[in-house]
PDB file of C-alpha atoms in Angstrom:
ATOM      1  CA  MET O   1       0.066  -0.133   0.060  1.00 51.00           C
ATOM      2  CA  PHE O   2       2.973   2.769   0.668  1.00 45.00           C
ATOM      3  CA  ALA O   3       4.407   1.235  -2.522  1.00 48.00           C
ATOM      4  CA  THR O   4       1.307   2.240  -4.168  1.00 44.00           C
ATOM      5  CA  LYS O   5       0.877   5.436  -2.617  1.00 44.00           C
ATOM      6  CA  PHE O   6       4.771   6.393  -3.223  1.00 38.00           C
ATOM      7  CA  THR O   7       4.253   6.010  -7.085  1.00 40.00           C
ATOM      8  CA  ALA O   8       1.374   8.149  -6.791  1.00 40.00           C
ATOM      9  CA  VAL O   9       2.851  10.753  -4.894  1.00 38.00           C
ATOM     10  CA  PHE O  10       5.927  10.213  -7.383  1.00 36.00           C
ATOM     11  CA  ALA O  11       3.889  10.743 -10.749  1.00 40.00           C
ATOM     12  CA  ALA O  12       1.935  13.631  -9.484  1.00 38.00           C
ATOM     13  CA  LEU O  13       5.507  15.617  -8.351  1.00 35.00           C
ATOM     14  CA  ALA O  14       7.013  14.620 -12.048  1.00 38.00           C
ATOM     15  CA  ALA O  15       4.246  15.359 -13.629  1.00 37.00           C
ATOM     16  CA  ALA O  16       3.797  19.254 -12.271  1.00 36.00           C
ATOM     17  CA  ALA O  17       7.769  19.306 -12.755  1.00 36.00           C
ATOM     18  CA  THR O  18       7.133  18.711 -16.346  1.00 33.00           C
ATOM     19  CA  ALA O  19       4.037  21.022 -16.624  1.00 34.00           C
ATOM     20  CA  VAL O  20       6.238  23.634 -14.853  1.00 32.00           C
ATOM     21  CA  SER O  21       9.259  23.544 -17.229  1.00 31.00           C
ATOM     22  CA  ALA O  22       7.449  23.439 -20.130  1.00 33.00           C
ATOM     23  CA  ALA O  23       5.433  26.739 -18.871  1.00 32.00           C
ATOM     24  CA  PRO O  24       6.677  29.992 -19.850  1.00 32.00           C
ATOM     25  CA  ALA O  25       8.100  32.303 -17.269  1.00 31.00           C
ATOM     26  CA  THR O  26       6.400  34.676 -15.714  1.00 31.00           C
ATOM     27  CA  PHE O  27       7.632  37.414 -13.174  1.00 31.00           C
ATOM     28  CA  THR O  28       5.712  39.520 -10.966  1.00 39.00           C
ATOM     29  CA  GLY O  29       4.126  42.872 -11.774  1.00 47.00           C
ATOM     30  CA  GLY O  30       4.372  41.692 -15.680  1.00 50.00           C
ATOM     31  CA  LYS O  31       8.015  42.454 -15.599  1.00 55.00           C
ATOM     32  CA  VAL O  32       9.980  40.505 -18.425  1.00 55.00           C
ATOM     33  CA  GLU O  33      13.706  38.937 -17.052  1.00 62.00           C
ATOM     34  CA  ILE O  34      16.196  40.744 -19.638  1.00 66.00           C
ATOM     35  CA  VAL O  35      19.075  38.641 -20.241  1.00 74.00           C
ATOM     36  CA  TYR O  36      22.266  40.251 -21.563  1.00 75.00           C
ATOM     37  CA  ARG O  37      25.314  38.197 -23.588  1.00 81.00           C
ATOM     38  CA  PRO O  38      27.468  40.833 -25.039  1.00 85.00           C
ATOM     39  CA  HIS O  39      29.388  39.449 -27.621  1.00 89.00           C
ATOM     40  CA  VAL O  40      33.049  39.490 -26.860  1.00 94.00           C
ATOM     41  CA  ILE O  41      34.943  41.041 -30.015  1.00 95.00           C
ATOM     42  CA  ALA O  42      38.261  41.100 -28.118  1.00 96.00           C
ATOM     43  CA  PRO O  43      40.410  39.019 -27.657  1.00 97.00           C
ATOM     44  CA  GLN O  44      40.403  37.159 -30.316  1.00 95.00           C
ATOM     45  CA  ALA O  45      41.703  33.933 -31.091  1.00 95.00           C
ATOM     46  CA  GLY O  46      45.221  33.763 -31.803  1.00 94.00           C
ATOM     47  CA  ASP O  47      46.196  36.885 -29.695  1.00 96.00           C
ATOM     48  CA  VAL O  48      49.124  36.948 -27.907  1.00 97.00           C
ATOM     49  CA  TRP O  49      49.295  38.808 -24.621  1.00 97.00           C
ATOM     50  CA  PRO O  50      52.269  39.680 -22.939  1.00 97.00           C
ATOM     51  CA  VAL O  51      52.465  39.099 -18.695  1.00 97.00           C
ATOM     52  CA  GLY O  52      51.941  42.673 -17.214  1.00 96.00           C
ATOM     53  CA  SER O  53      50.676  44.591 -20.738  1.00 97.00           C
ATOM     54  CA  THR O  54      47.973  46.596 -20.766  1.00 97.00           C
ATOM     55  CA  GLN O  55      45.113  44.976 -22.655  1.00 98.00           C
ATOM     56  CA  THR O  56      41.691  46.216 -23.790  1.00 98.00           C
ATOM     57  CA  ILE O  57      38.925  43.722 -23.527  1.00 97.00           C
ATOM     58  CA  THR O  58      35.945  44.820 -25.811  1.00 97.00           C
ATOM     59  CA  TRP O  59      32.402  43.244 -26.623  1.00 95.00           C
ATOM     60  CA  ASP O  60      29.469  44.350 -28.888  1.00 93.00           C
ATOM     61  CA  THR O  61      26.966  46.669 -27.382  1.00 92.00           C
ATOM     62  CA  SER O  62      24.605  47.456 -30.500  1.00 91.00           C
ATOM     63  CA  ASP O  63      21.921  45.503 -29.021  1.00 87.00           C
ATOM     64  CA  ILE O  64      21.706  46.034 -25.011  1.00 87.00           C
ATOM     65  CA  PRO O  65      18.437  46.232 -23.782  1.00 86.00           C
ATOM     66  CA  GLU O  66      17.603  49.638 -21.687  1.00 86.00           C
ATOM     67  CA  GLU O  67      17.342  47.454 -18.905  1.00 83.00           C
ATOM     68  CA  ALA O  68      21.022  46.681 -18.991  1.00 83.00           C
ATOM     69  CA  LYS O  69      22.168  49.796 -19.741  1.00 85.00           C
ATOM     70  CA  ASN O  70      23.118  50.754 -15.849  1.00 87.00           C
ATOM     71  CA  GLN O  71      24.355  47.201 -15.398  1.00 89.00           C
ATOM     72  CA  THR O  72      28.419  47.037 -13.902  1.00 90.00           C
ATOM     73  CA  GLY O  73      30.009  43.770 -15.356  1.00 91.00           C
ATOM     74  CA  LEU O  74      32.803  41.496 -13.928  1.00 93.00           C
ATOM     75  CA  VAL O  75      35.579  39.904 -16.273  1.00 96.00           C
ATOM     76  CA  LEU O  76      37.504  36.479 -15.333  1.00 96.00           C
ATOM     77  CA  LEU O  77      40.502  34.743 -16.716  1.00 97.00           C
ATOM     78  CA  GLY O  78      40.535  30.869 -17.238  1.00 96.00           C
ATOM     79  CA  TYR O  79      41.298  28.248 -19.746  1.00 96.00           C
ATOM     80  CA  ILE O  80      39.882  25.563 -21.217  1.00 95.00           C
ATOM     81  CA  GLU O  81      41.657  22.537 -22.089  1.00 95.00           C
ATOM     82  CA  ASP O  82      41.033  20.255 -25.393  1.00 93.00           C
ATOM     83  CA  GLY O  83      38.297  17.649 -24.821  1.00 93.00           C
ATOM     84  CA  SER O  84      36.841  19.811 -21.961  1.00 91.00           C
ATOM     85  CA  GLU O  85      34.055  22.270 -21.079  1.00 88.00           C
ATOM     86  CA  ASN O  86      35.487  23.260 -17.666  1.00 91.00           C
ATOM     87  CA  GLU O  87      36.603  26.664 -18.214  1.00 92.00           C
ATOM     88  CA  HIS O  88      38.886  26.706 -14.676  1.00 94.00           C
ATOM     89  CA  LEU O  89      37.765  30.360 -13.610  1.00 94.00           C
ATOM     90  CA  ASP O  90      39.693  32.500 -11.298  1.00 95.00           C
ATOM     91  CA  VAL O  91      37.284  33.708  -9.118  1.00 94.00           C
ATOM     92  CA  GLY O  92      39.425  34.855  -6.354  1.00 95.00           C
ATOM     93  CA  HIS O  93      41.454  37.019  -9.031  1.00 96.00           C
ATOM     94  CA  PRO O  94      39.059  39.203 -11.427  1.00 97.00           C
ATOM     95  CA  LEU O  95      40.584  40.786 -14.171  1.00 97.00           C
ATOM     96  CA  ALA O  96      37.851  43.777 -14.010  1.00 97.00           C
ATOM     97  CA  VAL O  97      35.027  44.530 -11.509  1.00 96.00           C
ATOM     98  CA  ARG O  98      32.518  47.069 -11.526  1.00 94.00           C
ATOM     99  CA  PHE O  99      32.450  48.748 -14.931  1.00 94.00           C
ATOM    100  CA  PRO O 100      29.713  50.005 -16.956  1.00 93.00           C
ATOM    101  CA  ILE O 101      28.634  46.809 -19.702  1.00 91.00           C
ATOM    102  CA  ALA O 102      27.631  49.918 -21.794  1.00 93.00           C
ATOM    103  CA  ASP O 103      31.099  51.038 -22.307  1.00 95.00           C
ATOM    104  CA  GLY O 104      32.223  48.246 -24.373  1.00 94.00           C
ATOM    105  CA  LYS O 105      35.331  48.275 -23.244  1.00 97.00           C
ATOM    106  CA  THR O 106      37.433  47.946 -19.876  1.00 97.00           C
ATOM    107  CA  GLU O 107      40.987  47.638 -19.458  1.00 97.00           C
ATOM    108  CA  VAL O 108      43.263  44.732 -18.424  1.00 97.00           C
ATOM    109  CA  THR O 109      46.655  44.450 -16.729  1.00 97.00           C
ATOM    110  CA  VAL O 110      47.806  40.727 -18.196  1.00 97.00           C
ATOM    111  CA  PRO O 111      48.553  39.150 -14.682  1.00 97.00           C
ATOM    112  CA  ASP O 112      51.646  36.603 -14.379  1.00 96.00           C
ATOM    113  CA  VAL O 113      50.663  33.329 -15.445  1.00 95.00           C
ATOM    114  CA  PRO O 114      52.045  30.537 -17.036  1.00 95.00           C
ATOM    115  CA  THR O 115      52.596  30.836 -21.202  1.00 96.00           C
ATOM    116  CA  ARG O 116      49.481  28.638 -22.766  1.00 96.00           C
ATOM    117  CA  ASP O 117      47.420  29.162 -25.769  1.00 96.00           C
ATOM    118  CA  ASP O 118      43.796  28.006 -24.357  1.00 96.00           C
ATOM    119  CA  TYR O 119      42.956  31.034 -22.038  1.00 96.00           C
ATOM    120  CA  VAL O 120      39.747  32.896 -22.349  1.00 96.00           C
ATOM    121  CA  ILE O 121      37.841  36.049 -20.854  1.00 96.00           C
ATOM    122  CA  VAL O 122      34.509  35.817 -19.671  1.00 94.00           C
ATOM    123  CA  LEU O 123      32.799  39.180 -18.929  1.00 93.00           C
ATOM    124  CA  PHE O 124      29.840  38.706 -16.833  1.00 87.00           C
ATOM    125  CA  GLY O 125      27.114  41.334 -16.891  1.00 76.00           C
ATOM    126  CA  ASP O 126      23.997  39.497 -16.195  1.00 59.00           C
ATOM    127  CA  SER O 127      25.023  36.745 -17.922  1.00 63.00           C
ATOM    128  CA  GLY O 128      28.619  35.513 -18.377  1.00 65.00           C
ATOM    129  CA  ASN O 129      30.096  35.368 -22.476  1.00 77.00           C
ATOM    130  CA  THR O 130      33.018  33.977 -23.344  1.00 78.00           C
ATOM    131  CA  SER O 131      35.923  34.850 -25.112  1.00 83.00           C
ATOM    132  CA  PRO O 132      37.577  32.824 -28.209  1.00 79.00           C
ATOM    133  CA  LYS O 133      40.699  30.596 -27.289  1.00 84.00           C
ATOM    134  CA  PHE O 134      43.658  33.495 -27.008  1.00 87.00           C
ATOM    135  CA  THR O 135      47.542  32.859 -25.664  1.00 83.00           C
ATOM    136  CA  ILE O 136      49.658  35.086 -22.604  1.00 88.00           C
ATOM    137  CA  GLN O 137      53.239  34.787 -23.155  1.00 90.00           C
ATOM    138  CA  GLY O 138      54.303  34.687 -19.593  1.00 81.00           C
ATOM    139  CA  SER O 139      57.752  34.675 -18.077  1.00 67.00           C
ATOM    140  CA  ALA O 140      59.848  31.395 -17.486  1.00 52.00           C
ATOM    141  CA  VAL O 141      59.365  31.563 -14.307  1.00 48.00           C
ATOM    142  CA  SER O 142      55.329  32.636 -13.951  1.00 43.00           C
ATOM    143  CA  SER O 143      53.625  31.063 -11.384  1.00 44.00           C
ATOM    144  CA  ALA O 144      50.320  28.737 -12.017  1.00 45.00           C
ATOM    145  CA  VAL O 145      47.178  30.433 -12.125  1.00 44.00           C
ATOM    146  CA  PRO O 146      45.908  30.881  -8.433  1.00 43.00           C
ATOM    147  CA  SER O 147      42.619  28.903  -7.620  1.00 40.00           C
ATOM    148  CA  VAL O 148      39.663  29.867  -5.640  1.00 38.00           C
ATOM    149  CA  SER O 149      40.886  26.983  -3.139  1.00 36.00           C
ATOM    150  CA  ALA O 150      44.606  28.611  -3.082  1.00 37.00           C
ATOM    151  CA  VAL O 151      45.440  30.119   0.231  1.00 36.00           C
ATOM    152  CA  SER O 152      48.487  31.644   1.332  1.00 37.00           C
ATOM    153  CA  THR O 153      49.872  31.332   5.582  1.00 36.00           C
ATOM    154  CA  PRO O 154      51.260  34.305   6.307  1.00 41.00           C
ATOM    155  CA  ALA O 155      55.143  33.948   7.523  1.00 44.00           C
ATOM    156  CA  VAL O 156      56.163  32.220  10.821  1.00 41.00           C
ATOM    157  CA  PRO O 157      58.936  33.648  12.823  1.00 44.00           C
ATOM    158  CA  SER O 158      61.231  31.149  14.136  1.00 42.00           C
ATOM    159  CA  VAL O 159      61.452  30.261  17.511  1.00 41.00           C
ATOM    160  CA  ALA O 160      64.885  29.095  18.823  1.00 45.00           C
ATOM    161  CA  LEU O 161      64.037  25.948  21.272  1.00 41.00           C
ATOM    162  CA  PRO O 162      65.886  24.385  23.535  1.00 44.00           C
ATOM    163  CA  THR O 163      67.642  21.101  22.447  1.00 45.00           C
ATOM    164  CA  SER O 164      68.074  19.505  25.835  1.00 44.00           C
ATOM    165  CA  PHE O 165      67.038  20.406  29.328  1.00 42.00           C
ATOM    166  CA  SER O 166      68.027  19.158  33.067  1.00 47.00           C
ATOM    167  CA  LEU O 167      65.495  18.417  36.039  1.00 46.00           C
ATOM    168  CA  PRO O 168      66.389  19.569  39.103  1.00 48.00           C
ATOM    169  CA  THR O 169      68.106  16.463  41.595  1.00 53.00           C
ATOM    170  CA  SER O 170      66.753  17.505  44.790  1.00 53.00           C
ATOM    171  CA  LEU O 171      62.738  18.966  45.486  1.00 50.00           C
ATOM    172  CA  PRO O 172      62.652  20.993  48.641  1.00 53.00           C
ATOM    173  CA  SER O 173      60.980  19.455  51.360  1.00 54.00           C
ATOM    174  CA  VAL O 174      57.591  20.248  52.286  1.00 51.00           C
ATOM    175  CA  SER O 175      56.315  20.204  55.793  1.00 52.00           C
ATOM    176  CA  ALA O 176      53.003  19.580  57.004  1.00 54.00           C
ATOM    177  CA  VAL O 177      51.037  22.258  58.522  1.00 54.00           C
ATOM    178  CA  SER O 178      48.141  21.125  61.148  1.00 52.00           C
ATOM    179  CA  SER O 179      45.221  22.131  61.771  1.00 54.00           C
ATOM    180  CA  ALA O 180      44.297  23.774  64.704  1.00 51.00           C
TER     181      ALA O 180
END
């Protein structure tokens, strides 16, 4: 009996979920949510950015909706290895933040990262848009792209500890105290 009720409830929930996912989204007050995904113009595939240089990231604003004109943006650096969809975004170190999306461009300083030819930038306004792959030319001593889980530990001063110690050979005598 329990299995029959469980199956009936599960079937009802599945039917409700299907109906909800098929229905168009509606928003309070009759507003329609605008999702603006600007096309990234630069960097382009094949571009090479030297570490430490200033680069301009640009995107198309010709179709920006009125509702998105006051949004601010965020640019993250990542890379996409062949055969993967993971963008390996460095969310801990944004390249640019809080710039007006309507400007269509922002300048960034290329961080000290290892040389690779599969870097991408992702532009976020209210949605993300990924650039084509490009190259960052790093120095031979560049470090890896830091990740969100990277934690730096502060330097701890060194303390000299004794390597040997001695115990006293005799203990002081203790006299008994009587209570009156």
